[in-house]
Amino acid sequence: DKLIGILVLDKKQFGRYSLEDFRLLEDVANRVAVSMEKEYLREQLSEREEELSVINRSSAIMTSSLDIQGIYDSFIEELRKVVDVSWAALVLIGGNDAYFLALSSEIGSVWQAGERIPLKGTATEWVVTHKESVVESDLTLESQFVTAEAHIKQGVRSIVYLPLIAKGKAIGSLIVASRNPSAYSKRHITLLEQLAYQIAMHIENSRLYAEVEEKARIDELTELLNRRSLDEVMANEISRHSRYGGVFSLI
């Protein structure tokens, strides 16, 4: 049996509690405990169903477009239904830099999407190296990363960094932050890790698509536009110059 609560009674108005009183109270307590346990399980099931629904809807949003920044705000709005999010970003590694692929904020931001910062000393460097999530429950009390001061100035109190891992390789991090301390429980981390995995796969698929598209446009030997791509560029330029009465020349 598991203890889920305690029934506490004040002294009787007259006399002491009898054995019959104790037996009655014990029966009442058992009935209340069963009812409370059922209600708790219903709440847990409801929360889990909501989380699964958010995961499915978030995944659908992320896979709806290759323009990740364009759909990122919608993704975060969906995530806010189950997780406290004041600031969030997708950060990729590139050489010695951390690159902000997408960013969403209710509290402003020191950085913007498309910006690069030194990778060294950041949480992204740590989670990519260790392939593990990191939670900092209150930045005003303790933090181990160089970006902490900037986050604190924006009002961030708690923050979680999750590795983006695609095909066994860590490519960056999903960062979620809140103005409230201790905003993220183990349950939240589990949910975010599932989303981080799906995001990483989408980013990797987008990268592969871009590579295939580029190879279709560029001749591998000359590294110049192939005939089809060149014809498309020329047709567009001729059309543009014709609209404005210009002359197009190819030298």
CSV table of C-alpha atoms in Angstrom, one decimal:
chain,number,residue,atom,x,y,z
A,1,ASP,CA,0.0,0.0,0.0
A,2,LYS,CA,1.1,3.6,-0.7
A,3,LEU,CA,0.6,6.5,1.6
A,4,ILE,CA,-1.1,9.4,-0.3
A,5,GLY,CA,-2.2,11.5,2.6
A,6,ILE,CA,-3.1,11.8,6.3
A,7,LEU,CA,-6.5,12.4,7.9
A,8,VAL,CA,-6.1,14.6,10.9
A,9,LEU,CA,-8.9,15.2,13.5
A,10,ASP,CA,-9.1,17.6,16.4
A,11,LYS,CA,-10.1,16.4,19.8
A,12,LYS,CA,-13.8,15.4,20.3
A,13,GLN,CA,-16.1,18.0,21.8
A,14,PHE,CA,-17.0,15.5,24.5
A,15,GLY,CA,-14.9,12.6,25.8
A,16,ARG,CA,-12.4,10.6,23.9
A,17,TYR,CA,-12.5,8.7,20.6
A,18,SER,CA,-13.7,5.1,21.1
A,19,LEU,CA,-12.6,2.0,19.2
A,20,GLU,CA,-15.8,2.3,17.1
A,21,ASP,CA,-14.8,5.8,16.2
A,22,PHE,CA,-11.4,4.7,15.0
A,23,ARG,CA,-12.9,1.9,12.9
A,24,LEU,CA,-15.4,4.3,11.4
A,25,LEU,CA,-12.7,6.8,10.6
A,26,GLU,CA,-10.4,4.2,9.2
A,27,ASP,CA,-13.2,3.1,6.8
A,28,VAL,CA,-13.9,6.7,5.8
A,29,ALA,CA,-10.1,7.3,5.2
A,30,ASN,CA,-9.8,4.2,3.0
A,31,ARG,CA,-12.8,5.2,0.9
A,32,VAL,CA,-11.5,8.8,0.6
A,33,ALA,CA,-8.0,7.4,-0.4
A,34,VAL,CA,-9.5,5.2,-3.1
A,35,SER,CA,-11.4,8.2,-4.5
A,36,MET,CA,-8.4,10.5,-4.3
A,37,GLU,CA,-6.2,7.8,-6.1
A,38,LYS,CA,-8.7,7.5,-8.9
A,39,GLU,CA,-8.9,11.3,-9.3
A,40,TYR,CA,-5.1,11.5,-9.3
A,41,LEU,CA,-4.9,8.8,-12.0
A,42,ARG,CA,-7.5,10.6,-14.1
A,43,GLU,CA,-5.5,13.8,-13.9
A,44,GLN,CA,-2.3,12.0,-14.8
A,45,LEU,CA,-4.0,10.4,-17.8
A,46,SER,CA,-5.5,13.7,-18.9
A,47,GLU,CA,-2.1,15.4,-18.7
A,48,ARG,CA,-0.4,12.6,-20.7
A,49,GLU,CA,-3.1,12.8,-23.4
A,50,GLU,CA,-2.5,16.6,-23.6
A,51,GLU,CA,1.2,16.1,-23.8
A,52,LEU,CA,0.9,13.5,-26.6
A,53,SER,CA,-1.5,15.8,-28.4
A,54,VAL,CA,1.0,18.7,-28.2
A,55,ILE,CA,3.8,16.5,-29.4
A,56,ASN,CA,1.8,15.4,-32.4
A,57,ARG,CA,0.7,19.0,-33.3
A,58,SER,CA,4.1,20.4,-32.7
A,59,SER,CA,5.7,17.7,-35.0
A,60,ALA,CA,3.1,18.5,-37.6
A,61,ILE,CA,4.0,22.2,-37.4
A,62,MET,CA,7.8,21.6,-37.6
A,63,THR,CA,7.4,19.3,-40.7
A,64,SER,CA,5.0,21.7,-42.5
A,65,SER,CA,7.7,23.9,-43.9
A,66,LEU,CA,11.5,24.0,-44.6
A,67,ASP,CA,11.4,27.6,-43.3
A,68,ILE,CA,12.0,26.8,-39.7
A,69,GLN,CA,12.1,30.4,-38.4
A,70,GLY,CA,8.9,31.1,-40.2
A,71,ILE,CA,7.0,28.3,-38.3
A,72,TYR,CA,9.0,28.5,-35.0
A,73,ASP,CA,6.6,31.0,-33.3
A,74,SER,CA,3.6,28.6,-34.0
A,75,PHE,CA,5.6,25.7,-32.7
A,76,ILE,CA,6.4,27.6,-29.4
A,77,GLU,CA,2.8,28.7,-29.0
A,78,GLU,CA,1.8,25.0,-29.2
A,79,LEU,CA,4.5,24.1,-26.7
A,80,ARG,CA,3.3,26.8,-24.2
A,81,LYS,CA,0.1,24.7,-23.7
A,82,VAL,CA,2.1,22.3,-21.5
A,83,VAL,CA,5.4,24.0,-20.7
A,84,ASP,CA,6.2,27.5,-19.4
A,85,VAL,CA,8.1,29.3,-22.2
A,86,SER,CA,9.3,32.9,-22.0
A,87,TRP,CA,12.2,32.5,-24.4
A,88,ALA,CA,13.2,29.7,-26.7
A,89,ALA,CA,15.8,29.1,-29.4
A,90,LEU,CA,17.2,26.5,-31.8
A,91,VAL,CA,21.0,26.8,-31.9
A,92,LEU,CA,23.2,24.9,-34.3
A,93,ILE,CA,27.0,24.5,-34.2
A,94,GLY,CA,29.2,25.6,-37.1
A,95,GLY,CA,32.9,25.4,-36.5
A,96,ASN,CA,33.7,27.5,-33.5
A,97,ASP,CA,30.4,29.4,-33.6
A,98,ALA,CA,26.9,28.8,-32.2
A,99,TYR,CA,24.3,29.9,-34.8
A,100,PHE,CA,20.7,30.9,-33.9
A,101,LEU,CA,18.6,29.1,-36.4
A,102,ALA,CA,15.3,30.2,-34.9
A,103,LEU,CA,14.3,32.3,-31.9
A,104,SER,CA,11.0,33.2,-30.1
A,105,SER,CA,10.6,35.5,-27.1
A,106,GLU,CA,8.1,37.2,-24.9
A,107,ILE,CA,10.7,39.2,-23.0
A,108,GLY,CA,13.0,40.5,-25.8
A,109,SER,CA,16.4,39.0,-26.6
A,110,VAL,CA,20.0,39.9,-26.7
A,111,TRP,CA,20.4,37.7,-29.8
A,112,GLN,CA,18.4,37.4,-33.0
A,113,ALA,CA,17.7,34.6,-35.5
A,114,GLY,CA,20.6,34.3,-37.9
A,115,GLU,CA,23.2,35.7,-35.4
A,116,ARG,CA,26.4,33.8,-34.5
A,117,ILE,CA,28.2,33.9,-31.2
A,118,PRO,CA,31.4,32.1,-30.0
A,119,LEU,CA,30.6,28.5,-29.1
A,120,LYS,CA,33.2,28.2,-26.3
A,121,GLY,CA,31.7,28.3,-22.8
A,122,THR,CA,28.1,28.0,-24.0
A,123,ALA,CA,25.6,25.4,-22.9
A,124,THR,CA,25.2,24.4,-26.5
A,125,GLU,CA,28.9,23.4,-26.5
A,126,TRP,CA,28.3,21.3,-23.3
A,127,VAL,CA,25.2,19.5,-24.5
A,128,VAL,CA,26.7,18.7,-27.9
A,129,THR,CA,29.8,17.3,-26.3
A,130,HIS,CA,28.0,15.2,-23.6
A,131,LYS,CA,24.7,14.6,-25.5
A,132,GLU,CA,22.8,15.2,-22.3
A,133,SER,CA,20.2,17.8,-21.2
A,134,VAL,CA,21.1,20.5,-18.7
A,135,VAL,CA,18.6,22.2,-16.4
A,136,GLU,CA,19.5,25.4,-14.4
A,137,SER,CA,16.7,26.0,-11.9
A,138,ASP,CA,17.6,29.5,-10.9
A,139,LEU,CA,20.2,31.5,-12.8
A,140,THR,CA,20.3,34.2,-10.1
A,141,LEU,CA,21.7,31.6,-7.7
A,142,GLU,CA,24.0,29.6,-9.9
A,143,SER,CA,25.0,29.2,-13.6
A,144,GLN,CA,28.0,27.6,-15.3
A,145,PHE,CA,27.7,29.1,-18.8
A,146,VAL,CA,28.9,32.4,-20.4
A,147,THR,CA,25.4,33.3,-21.6
A,148,ALA,CA,23.9,33.4,-18.1
A,149,GLU,CA,24.4,37.2,-17.5
A,150,ALA,CA,22.6,38.1,-20.8
A,151,HIS,CA,19.7,35.8,-19.9
A,152,ILE,CA,19.4,37.2,-16.4
A,153,LYS,CA,19.3,40.8,-17.8
A,154,GLN,CA,16.3,39.7,-19.9
A,155,GLY,CA,14.5,38.4,-16.8
A,156,VAL,CA,15.2,34.6,-17.3
A,157,ARG,CA,15.3,32.6,-14.0
A,158,SER,CA,15.2,29.0,-15.1
A,159,ILE,CA,16.4,27.4,-18.3
A,160,VAL,CA,16.8,24.0,-19.9
A,161,TYR,CA,19.2,23.1,-22.7
A,162,LEU,CA,18.5,19.9,-24.8
A,163,PRO,CA,20.8,18.4,-27.4
A,164,LEU,CA,19.6,18.1,-31.0
A,165,ILE,CA,20.8,14.7,-32.0
A,166,ALA,CA,20.2,13.4,-35.6
A,167,LYS,CA,21.5,10.0,-36.7
A,168,GLY,CA,23.7,9.8,-33.5
A,169,LYS,CA,25.4,13.1,-34.1
A,170,ALA,CA,24.7,16.2,-31.9
A,171,ILE,CA,24.2,19.2,-34.2
A,172,GLY,CA,23.0,21.8,-31.7
A,173,SER,CA,20.6,22.5,-28.9
A,174,LEU,CA,17.0,23.4,-28.2
A,175,ILE,CA,16.9,26.0,-25.4
A,176,VAL,CA,13.7,26.8,-23.4
A,177,ALA,CA,13.7,29.4,-20.7
A,178,SER,CA,11.2,30.9,-18.2
A,179,ARG,CA,10.9,34.0,-16.0
A,180,ASN,CA,9.9,31.7,-13.2
A,181,PRO,CA,12.5,29.7,-11.1
A,182,SER,CA,12.3,25.9,-11.0
A,183,ALA,CA,9.9,26.0,-14.0
A,184,TYR,CA,10.9,22.6,-15.4
A,185,SER,CA,10.1,19.2,-13.9
A,186,LYS,CA,11.5,15.8,-15.0
A,187,ARG,CA,8.2,15.3,-16.8
A,188,HIS,CA,8.8,18.5,-18.8
A,189,ILE,CA,12.3,17.5,-19.6
A,190,THR,CA,11.1,14.1,-21.0
A,191,LEU,CA,8.6,15.9,-23.2
A,192,LEU,CA,11.1,18.4,-24.4
A,193,GLU,CA,13.7,15.7,-25.2
A,194,GLN,CA,11.1,14.0,-27.4
A,195,LEU,CA,10.5,17.2,-29.3
A,196,ALA,CA,14.2,17.9,-29.5
A,197,TYR,CA,14.7,14.6,-31.2
A,198,GLN,CA,12.0,15.2,-33.8
A,199,ILE,CA,13.3,18.8,-34.4
A,200,ALA,CA,16.8,17.5,-35.0
A,201,MET,CA,15.6,15.0,-37.6
A,202,HIS,CA,13.6,17.7,-39.4
A,203,ILE,CA,16.7,20.0,-39.4
A,204,GLU,CA,18.8,17.2,-40.8
A,205,ASN,CA,16.2,16.3,-43.5
A,206,SER,CA,16.0,20.0,-44.4
A,207,ARG,CA,19.8,20.1,-44.8
A,208,LEU,CA,19.9,17.0,-47.0
A,209,TYR,CA,17.1,18.4,-49.1
A,210,ALA,CA,19.1,21.6,-49.6
A,211,GLU,CA,22.2,19.6,-50.6
A,212,VAL,CA,20.2,17.6,-53.1
A,213,GLU,CA,18.7,20.8,-54.5
A,214,GLU,CA,22.1,22.4,-54.8
A,215,LYS,CA,23.6,19.4,-56.5
A,216,ALA,CA,20.8,19.5,-59.0
A,217,ARG,CA,21.7,23.1,-59.9
A,218,ILE,CA,25.5,22.9,-59.8
A,219,ASP,CA,27.7,21.0,-62.2
A,220,GLU,CA,30.1,18.9,-60.1
A,221,LEU,CA,33.0,19.2,-62.5
A,222,THR,CA,32.9,23.0,-63.2
A,223,GLU,CA,31.1,24.0,-60.0
A,224,LEU,CA,29.0,26.3,-62.1
A,225,LEU,CA,25.3,26.4,-62.8
A,226,ASN,CA,24.3,23.5,-65.0
A,227,ARG,CA,22.5,24.1,-68.3
A,228,ARG,CA,19.0,23.8,-66.9
A,229,SER,CA,19.6,26.2,-64.0
A,230,LEU,CA,21.5,28.6,-66.3
A,231,ASP,CA,18.5,28.7,-68.7
A,232,GLU,CA,16.1,29.4,-65.8
A,233,VAL,CA,18.3,32.3,-64.6
A,234,MET,CA,18.6,33.7,-68.1
A,235,ALA,CA,14.9,33.5,-68.7
A,236,ASN,CA,14.1,35.3,-65.4
A,237,GLU,CA,16.7,38.0,-66.2
A,238,ILE,CA,15.4,38.5,-69.7
A,239,SER,CA,11.9,38.8,-68.5
A,240,ARG,CA,12.8,41.2,-65.7
A,241,HIS,CA,14.8,43.5,-68.1
A,242,SER,CA,12.0,43.4,-70.7
A,243,ARG,CA,9.4,44.5,-68.1
A,244,TYR,CA,11.5,47.6,-67.4
A,245,GLY,CA,12.6,48.3,-70.9
A,246,GLY,CA,16.2,47.3,-70.3
A,247,VAL,CA,18.6,45.3,-72.4
A,248,PHE,CA,20.0,42.0,-71.2
A,249,SER,CA,23.5,41.0,-72.3
A,250,LEU,CA,25.4,37.8,-71.5
A,251,ILE,CA,29.2,38.1,-71.9
